[in-house]
């Protein structure tokens, strides 16, 4: 189940499903470690002797975020129980505190006691072995811990704090967990359990006829009992509801930090633009890792996940955020890359949020030949994004601090890792991590990265390197035009691969060839670019009512149809937006912007109920496919919207 709602602050990330169940708790890094791992932290209601967990079919949900903020706004209505719950969730903007406010509306003509039960199903440090859950009488809370990871849980109603609690064993022998104990409205009060454990706490209040009452639930995370105790005391003294209101205000100030002319975008488009900024922010760790996605349900298909920083994804997300005016958000990303880059000057396949190298399926040895297990575009795009950040914000201190160890080192690798015969980058894996060869996207990214390095050298008065770097970049451009352009088909190839010792063009239609104009190899209105992009727009178009653009022809990843002539692959959010970027670049009149405007609306139409964007959508019903939220999807929407707004204003002034 994709994650409908996410809240976080760069230190802690909480994912919620459509039932408002906590499914993932990441701490102390965004994306590492996951202390729930996709299990259910249930939320239930007891009233008039009846009990209901919120996943019961009797609840009707409306999912959203509060306006311009990283605080959820969920309504859950149960006609059988005569109750409506208004639920707000958020993470404190500074401290590792999760806050939930539940306003319960009693639709009955009689006052009723309503008990809420909150269930904690943790596997601390990503294993169920050796956890402890305990009641803490000093402050009437329950806490879980293992080693140096501590989580304290507290709750209150308008009249009192926790009234019931229990700890116990889960998923071991015949034990299901303490959540079963809650279903009669009473918890047995077991004060401690160790091993594979869970806990449940209850809070109650009598609500007047046709009245309402507020309940609050919160969790503090830290590295010691004293730390979570102190944070819990801070919540109590400040008032959990008051803190949640402050969280809402903070994010509203953050996302509206400057005046912006939204051109002719609709309110729905603007809403998704702001929400996308906020969603991206939740996926950025304070130490610099920009995480691809944190939806652990993907592990059902592959015993791994998306909770890594791919330098490519990170660079393109950073590019989008800087173009939207969020320089400060992405500065740590560049320092992360400077720490991670190898002595030889390249970045690895992907990284864990703490900076260690992530898992990989790229071998050092293939068909008996040694190779670098990298995607070269990942190194190049970091330089490209860094230059775009300087152009936008003119903050010279950042690139100056990175010039010797990141910029020069990375560029030295780029201009030495070249096939001398072709004047193209040597083979590496493509951006989709599937094929080994020489690809138009990668070569274009290398050109963009080399030109960025040349520009930085010029900025810092390093004239000899400036000329040398620019010369190397032009050599790559010449190689692209000579070997990747196919005169017969009138478009650029996806790439080159070796067959029987000879380089052969791969003419598969591929959306990523948009990199030719994105990274500055050729202008968007160059006839060769236009003919290529037109072929992609037509050949990769999904010919169902859903529409959108596939990654490439006959894309097998989560493939929904073998009718590749009509459905060449599932529509991807990013690939569809890349086509809009080209339409924006070549627009000569305001009327020419109608097509990219329609694409922005297409993305709005294919958000999940909460506004979250997935990686792909189903070509038949438009439902989300693969992980959600995907950081790259939200960032690409932000970038495309920024480009649209800027082009619209430019064309209006010209007319």
mmCIF file of C-alpha atoms in Angstrom, residues 208-421:
data_model
loop_
_atom_site.group_PDB
_atom_site.id
_atom_site.type_symbol
_atom_site.label_atom_id
_atom_site.label_comp_id
_atom_site.label_asym_id
_atom_site.label_seq_id
_atom_site.Cartn_x
_atom_site.Cartn_y
_atom_site.Cartn_z
ATOM 1 C CA UNK A 208 -21.590 15.548 25.475
ATOM 2 C CA UNK A 209 -24.549 14.852 23.211
ATOM 3 C CA UNK A 210 -23.840 16.270 19.751
ATOM 4 C CA UNK A 211 -20.594 17.561 21.167
ATOM 5 C CA UNK A 212 -16.914 17.009 20.549
ATOM 6 C CA UNK A 213 -13.682 16.526 22.458
ATOM 7 C CA UNK A 214 -9.974 16.575 21.647
ATOM 8 C CA UNK A 215 -7.574 13.731 22.343
ATOM 9 C CA UNK A 216 -3.819 13.960 21.822
ATOM 10 C CA UNK A 217 -1.230 11.257 21.242
ATOM 11 C CA UNK A 218 2.488 11.784 20.807
ATOM 12 C CA UNK A 219 5.809 9.998 20.526
ATOM 13 C CA UNK A 220 9.287 11.257 21.347
ATOM 14 C CA UNK A 221 12.439 9.657 19.939
ATOM 15 C CA UNK A 222 15.982 9.871 21.241
ATOM 16 C CA UNK A 223 19.099 8.015 22.281
ATOM 17 C CA UNK A 224 18.411 7.605 25.996
ATOM 18 C CA UNK A 225 15.546 7.400 28.431
ATOM 19 C CA UNK A 226 16.479 10.798 29.833
ATOM 20 C CA UNK A 227 16.313 12.344 26.368
ATOM 21 C CA UNK A 228 12.847 11.045 25.490
ATOM 22 C CA UNK A 229 11.625 11.868 29.007
ATOM 23 C CA UNK A 230 12.777 15.470 28.616
ATOM 24 C CA UNK A 231 11.136 15.775 25.202
ATOM 25 C CA UNK A 232 7.924 14.302 26.595
ATOM 26 C CA UNK A 233 7.981 16.852 29.410
ATOM 27 C CA UNK A 234 8.421 19.611 26.829
ATOM 28 C CA UNK A 235 5.271 18.424 25.033
ATOM 29 C CA UNK A 236 3.284 18.329 28.241
ATOM 30 C CA UNK A 237 4.412 21.774 29.347
ATOM 31 C CA UNK A 238 3.831 23.340 25.927
ATOM 32 C CA UNK A 239 0.586 21.496 25.279
ATOM 33 C CA UNK A 240 0.518 18.939 22.440
ATOM 34 C CA UNK A 241 -2.263 20.708 20.563
ATOM 35 C CA UNK A 242 -0.473 24.040 20.814
ATOM 36 C CA UNK A 243 2.754 22.466 19.521
ATOM 37 C CA UNK A 244 0.907 20.960 16.563
ATOM 38 C CA UNK A 245 -0.527 24.362 15.695
ATOM 39 C CA UNK A 246 2.988 25.794 15.760
ATOM 40 C CA UNK A 247 4.169 23.022 13.433
ATOM 41 C CA UNK A 248 1.425 23.968 11.003
ATOM 42 C CA UNK A 249 2.384 27.643 11.091
ATOM 43 C CA UNK A 250 6.078 26.890 10.626
ATOM 44 C CA UNK A 251 5.534 24.943 7.403
ATOM 45 C CA UNK A 252 3.105 27.537 6.113
ATOM 46 C CA UNK A 253 5.815 30.170 6.589
ATOM 47 C CA UNK A 254 8.392 27.879 4.958
ATOM 48 C CA UNK A 255 6.439 27.138 1.810
ATOM 49 C CA UNK A 256 5.310 30.766 1.429
ATOM 50 C CA UNK A 257 8.633 32.354 2.375
ATOM 51 C CA UNK A 258 8.605 34.636 -0.660
ATOM 52 C CA UNK A 259 6.043 36.130 -3.000
ATOM 53 C CA UNK A 260 5.593 34.119 -6.186
ATOM 54 C CA UNK A 261 3.731 34.931 -9.389
ATOM 55 C CA UNK A 262 1.944 31.708 -10.283
ATOM 56 C CA UNK A 263 1.029 32.922 -13.786
ATOM 57 C CA UNK A 264 -2.204 31.244 -14.923
ATOM 58 C CA UNK A 265 -1.832 28.059 -12.882
ATOM 59 C CA UNK A 266 -5.056 26.811 -11.319
ATOM 60 C CA UNK A 267 -5.493 26.637 -7.542
ATOM 61 C CA UNK A 268 -5.135 22.841 -7.787
ATOM 62 C CA UNK A 269 -1.812 23.169 -9.635
ATOM 63 C CA UNK A 270 -0.549 25.688 -7.090
ATOM 64 C CA UNK A 271 -1.656 23.433 -4.246
ATOM 65 C CA UNK A 272 0.311 20.508 -5.706
ATOM 66 C CA UNK A 273 3.318 22.778 -6.268
ATOM 67 C CA UNK A 274 3.417 23.746 -2.595
ATOM 68 C CA UNK A 275 2.687 20.242 -1.380
ATOM 69 C CA UNK A 276 5.473 18.916 -3.607
ATOM 70 C CA UNK A 277 7.936 21.330 -2.015
ATOM 71 C CA UNK A 278 6.844 20.093 1.395
ATOM 72 C CA UNK A 279 6.962 16.409 0.436
ATOM 73 C CA UNK A 280 10.468 16.826 -0.974
ATOM 74 C CA UNK A 281 11.490 18.498 2.268
ATOM 75 C CA UNK A 282 10.418 15.439 4.262
ATOM 76 C CA UNK A 283 12.739 13.240 2.169
ATOM 77 C CA UNK A 284 15.842 15.398 2.724
ATOM 78 C CA UNK A 285 17.967 14.366 5.682
ATOM 79 C CA UNK A 286 19.601 17.194 7.606
ATOM 80 C CA UNK A 287 23.010 15.651 6.855
ATOM 81 C CA UNK A 288 22.477 15.971 3.112
ATOM 82 C CA UNK A 289 21.056 12.704 1.801
ATOM 83 C CA UNK A 290 18.108 13.247 -0.534
ATOM 84 C CA UNK A 291 16.235 9.964 -0.352
ATOM 85 C CA UNK A 292 14.479 8.507 -3.404
ATOM 86 C CA UNK A 293 11.465 7.086 -1.534
ATOM 87 C CA UNK A 294 10.643 5.548 1.832
ATOM 88 C CA UNK A 295 7.728 3.250 1.014
ATOM 89 C CA UNK A 296 8.802 -0.113 2.449
ATOM 90 C CA UNK A 297 6.011 -2.032 0.723
ATOM 91 C CA UNK A 298 8.322 -2.189 -2.307
ATOM 92 C CA UNK A 299 10.197 -4.914 -0.410
ATOM 93 C CA UNK A 300 7.354 -7.293 -1.289
ATOM 94 C CA UNK A 301 8.755 -7.292 -4.832
ATOM 95 C CA UNK A 302 12.480 -7.115 -4.091
ATOM 96 C CA UNK A 303 14.195 -7.610 -0.764
ATOM 97 C CA UNK A 304 15.497 -4.092 -0.883
ATOM 98 C CA UNK A 305 13.945 -0.647 -0.935
ATOM 99 C CA UNK A 306 14.270 2.920 -2.251
ATOM 100 C CA UNK A 307 15.553 4.402 1.032
ATOM 101 C CA UNK A 308 18.883 5.352 -0.495
ATOM 102 C CA UNK A 309 20.418 8.448 -1.957
ATOM 103 C CA UNK A 310 21.137 8.000 -5.634
ATOM 104 C CA UNK A 311 23.409 10.935 -6.545
ATOM 105 C CA UNK A 312 21.513 11.360 -9.826
ATOM 106 C CA UNK A 313 18.099 11.570 -8.181
ATOM 107 C CA UNK A 314 19.561 13.797 -5.497
ATOM 108 C CA UNK A 315 21.154 16.139 -8.034
ATOM 109 C CA UNK A 316 17.977 16.512 -10.070
ATOM 110 C CA UNK A 317 15.914 17.049 -6.926
ATOM 111 C CA UNK A 318 18.450 19.650 -5.761
ATOM 112 C CA UNK A 319 18.217 21.325 -9.179
ATOM 113 C CA UNK A 320 14.442 21.569 -8.849
ATOM 114 C CA UNK A 321 14.540 22.874 -5.293
ATOM 115 C CA UNK A 322 17.147 25.507 -6.052
ATOM 116 C CA UNK A 323 15.155 26.721 -9.060
ATOM 117 C CA UNK A 324 12.176 27.061 -6.718
ATOM 118 C CA UNK A 325 14.270 29.212 -4.362
ATOM 119 C CA UNK A 326 15.214 26.688 -1.683
ATOM 120 C CA UNK A 327 19.001 26.995 -1.704
ATOM 121 C CA UNK A 328 19.352 26.357 2.020
ATOM 122 C CA UNK A 329 17.472 23.081 1.832
ATOM 123 C CA UNK A 330 19.906 21.478 -0.585
ATOM 124 C CA UNK A 331 23.294 22.880 0.513
ATOM 125 C CA UNK A 332 23.980 19.822 2.735
ATOM 126 C CA UNK A 333 23.472 17.570 -0.311
ATOM 127 C CA UNK A 334 26.570 18.966 -2.016
ATOM 128 C CA UNK A 335 28.634 18.563 1.134
ATOM 129 C CA UNK A 336 27.376 14.971 1.367
ATOM 130 C CA UNK A 337 28.635 14.345 -2.178
ATOM 131 C CA UNK A 338 31.993 15.953 -1.359
ATOM 132 C CA UNK A 339 32.403 13.568 1.563
ATOM 133 C CA UNK A 340 31.275 10.568 -0.491
ATOM 134 C CA UNK A 341 33.267 11.035 -3.698
ATOM 135 C CA UNK A 342 36.094 8.554 -4.206
ATOM 136 C CA UNK A 343 39.742 9.487 -4.571
ATOM 137 C CA UNK A 344 39.383 8.670 -8.270
ATOM 138 C CA UNK A 345 36.619 11.260 -8.575
ATOM 139 C CA UNK A 346 33.404 9.315 -9.095
ATOM 140 C CA UNK A 347 30.332 8.718 -6.978
ATOM 141 C CA UNK A 348 29.097 5.225 -6.254
ATOM 142 C CA UNK A 349 25.804 3.699 -7.361
ATOM 143 C CA UNK A 350 23.899 4.783 -4.238
ATOM 144 C CA UNK A 351 24.391 5.639 -0.586
ATOM 145 C CA UNK A 352 22.747 4.998 2.737
ATOM 146 C CA UNK A 353 21.473 8.113 4.505
ATOM 147 C CA UNK A 354 24.423 7.997 6.927
ATOM 148 C CA UNK A 355 26.899 8.311 4.031
ATOM 149 C CA UNK A 356 27.971 4.686 3.768
ATOM 150 C CA UNK A 357 27.810 2.979 0.376
ATOM 151 C CA UNK A 358 24.449 1.361 -0.364
ATOM 152 C CA UNK A 359 23.652 -2.012 -1.858
ATOM 153 C CA UNK A 360 24.274 -2.491 -5.575
ATOM 154 C CA UNK A 361 23.649 -4.885 -8.431
ATOM 155 C CA UNK A 362 26.392 -3.409 -10.651
ATOM 156 C CA UNK A 363 29.303 -5.898 -10.875
ATOM 157 C CA UNK A 364 33.014 -5.155 -11.045
ATOM 158 C CA UNK A 365 33.391 -8.074 -13.448
ATOM 159 C CA UNK A 366 31.104 -8.704 -16.435
ATOM 160 C CA UNK A 367 31.607 -11.365 -19.093
ATOM 161 C CA UNK A 368 35.162 -11.805 -17.904
ATOM 162 C CA UNK A 369 36.034 -8.113 -18.183
ATOM 163 C CA UNK A 370 36.704 -5.705 -15.338
ATOM 164 C CA UNK A 371 34.503 -2.612 -15.228
ATOM 165 C CA UNK A 372 33.582 0.286 -12.963
ATOM 166 C CA UNK A 373 30.175 -0.473 -11.383
ATOM 167 C CA UNK A 374 28.902 3.081 -11.740
ATOM 168 C CA UNK A 375 26.384 5.268 -13.517
ATOM 169 C CA UNK A 376 28.562 8.124 -14.717
ATOM 170 C CA UNK A 377 25.669 10.560 -15.034
ATOM 171 C CA UNK A 378 25.421 10.546 -11.218
ATOM 172 C CA UNK A 379 28.815 12.198 -10.833
ATOM 173 C CA UNK A 380 28.264 14.652 -13.670
ATOM 174 C CA UNK A 381 24.810 15.802 -12.571
ATOM 175 C CA UNK A 382 26.061 16.872 -9.152
ATOM 176 C CA UNK A 383 28.321 19.419 -10.899
ATOM 177 C CA UNK A 384 25.486 20.479 -13.194
ATOM 178 C CA UNK A 385 23.117 21.029 -10.255
ATOM 179 C CA UNK A 386 25.769 22.912 -8.273
ATOM 180 C CA UNK A 387 26.290 25.365 -11.135
ATOM 181 C CA UNK A 388 22.540 25.883 -11.511
ATOM 182 C CA UNK A 389 22.398 26.654 -7.809
ATOM 183 C CA UNK A 390 25.125 29.276 -8.160
ATOM 184 C CA UNK A 391 23.444 30.881 -11.191
ATOM 185 C CA UNK A 392 20.156 31.098 -9.306
ATOM 186 C CA UNK A 393 21.400 32.300 -5.922
ATOM 187 C CA UNK A 394 24.956 33.612 -6.527
ATOM 188 C CA UNK A 395 26.157 32.145 -3.234
ATOM 189 C CA UNK A 396 29.849 31.896 -4.107
ATOM 190 C CA UNK A 397 31.006 30.511 -0.757
ATOM 191 C CA UNK A 398 29.442 27.107 -1.355
ATOM 192 C CA UNK A 399 31.165 26.240 -4.668
ATOM 193 C CA UNK A 400 34.406 27.818 -3.488
ATOM 194 C CA UNK A 401 34.472 25.477 -0.496
ATOM 195 C CA UNK A 402 33.838 22.522 -2.840
ATOM 196 C CA UNK A 403 36.134 23.524 -5.693
ATOM 197 C CA UNK A 404 39.225 21.376 -5.014
ATOM 198 C CA UNK A 405 37.675 18.272 -3.481
ATOM 199 C CA UNK A 406 34.410 17.929 -5.400
ATOM 200 C CA UNK A 407 34.362 20.055 -8.547
ATOM 201 C CA UNK A 408 37.922 19.546 -9.778
ATOM 202 C CA UNK A 409 38.165 15.951 -8.607
ATOM 203 C CA UNK A 410 34.877 14.942 -10.252
ATOM 204 C CA UNK A 411 35.665 16.758 -13.478
ATOM 205 C CA UNK A 412 39.100 15.154 -13.662
ATOM 206 C CA UNK A 413 37.354 11.790 -13.638
ATOM 207 C CA UNK A 414 34.835 12.882 -16.276
ATOM 208 C CA UNK A 415 37.445 14.033 -18.791
ATOM 209 C CA UNK A 416 39.694 11.000 -18.259
ATOM 210 C CA UNK A 417 36.899 8.416 -18.384
ATOM 211 C CA UNK A 418 36.484 8.847 -22.142
ATOM 212 C CA UNK A 419 36.611 6.470 -25.091
ATOM 213 C CA UNK A 420 39.312 8.066 -27.246
ATOM 214 C CA UNK A 421 37.980 6.584 -30.475
#
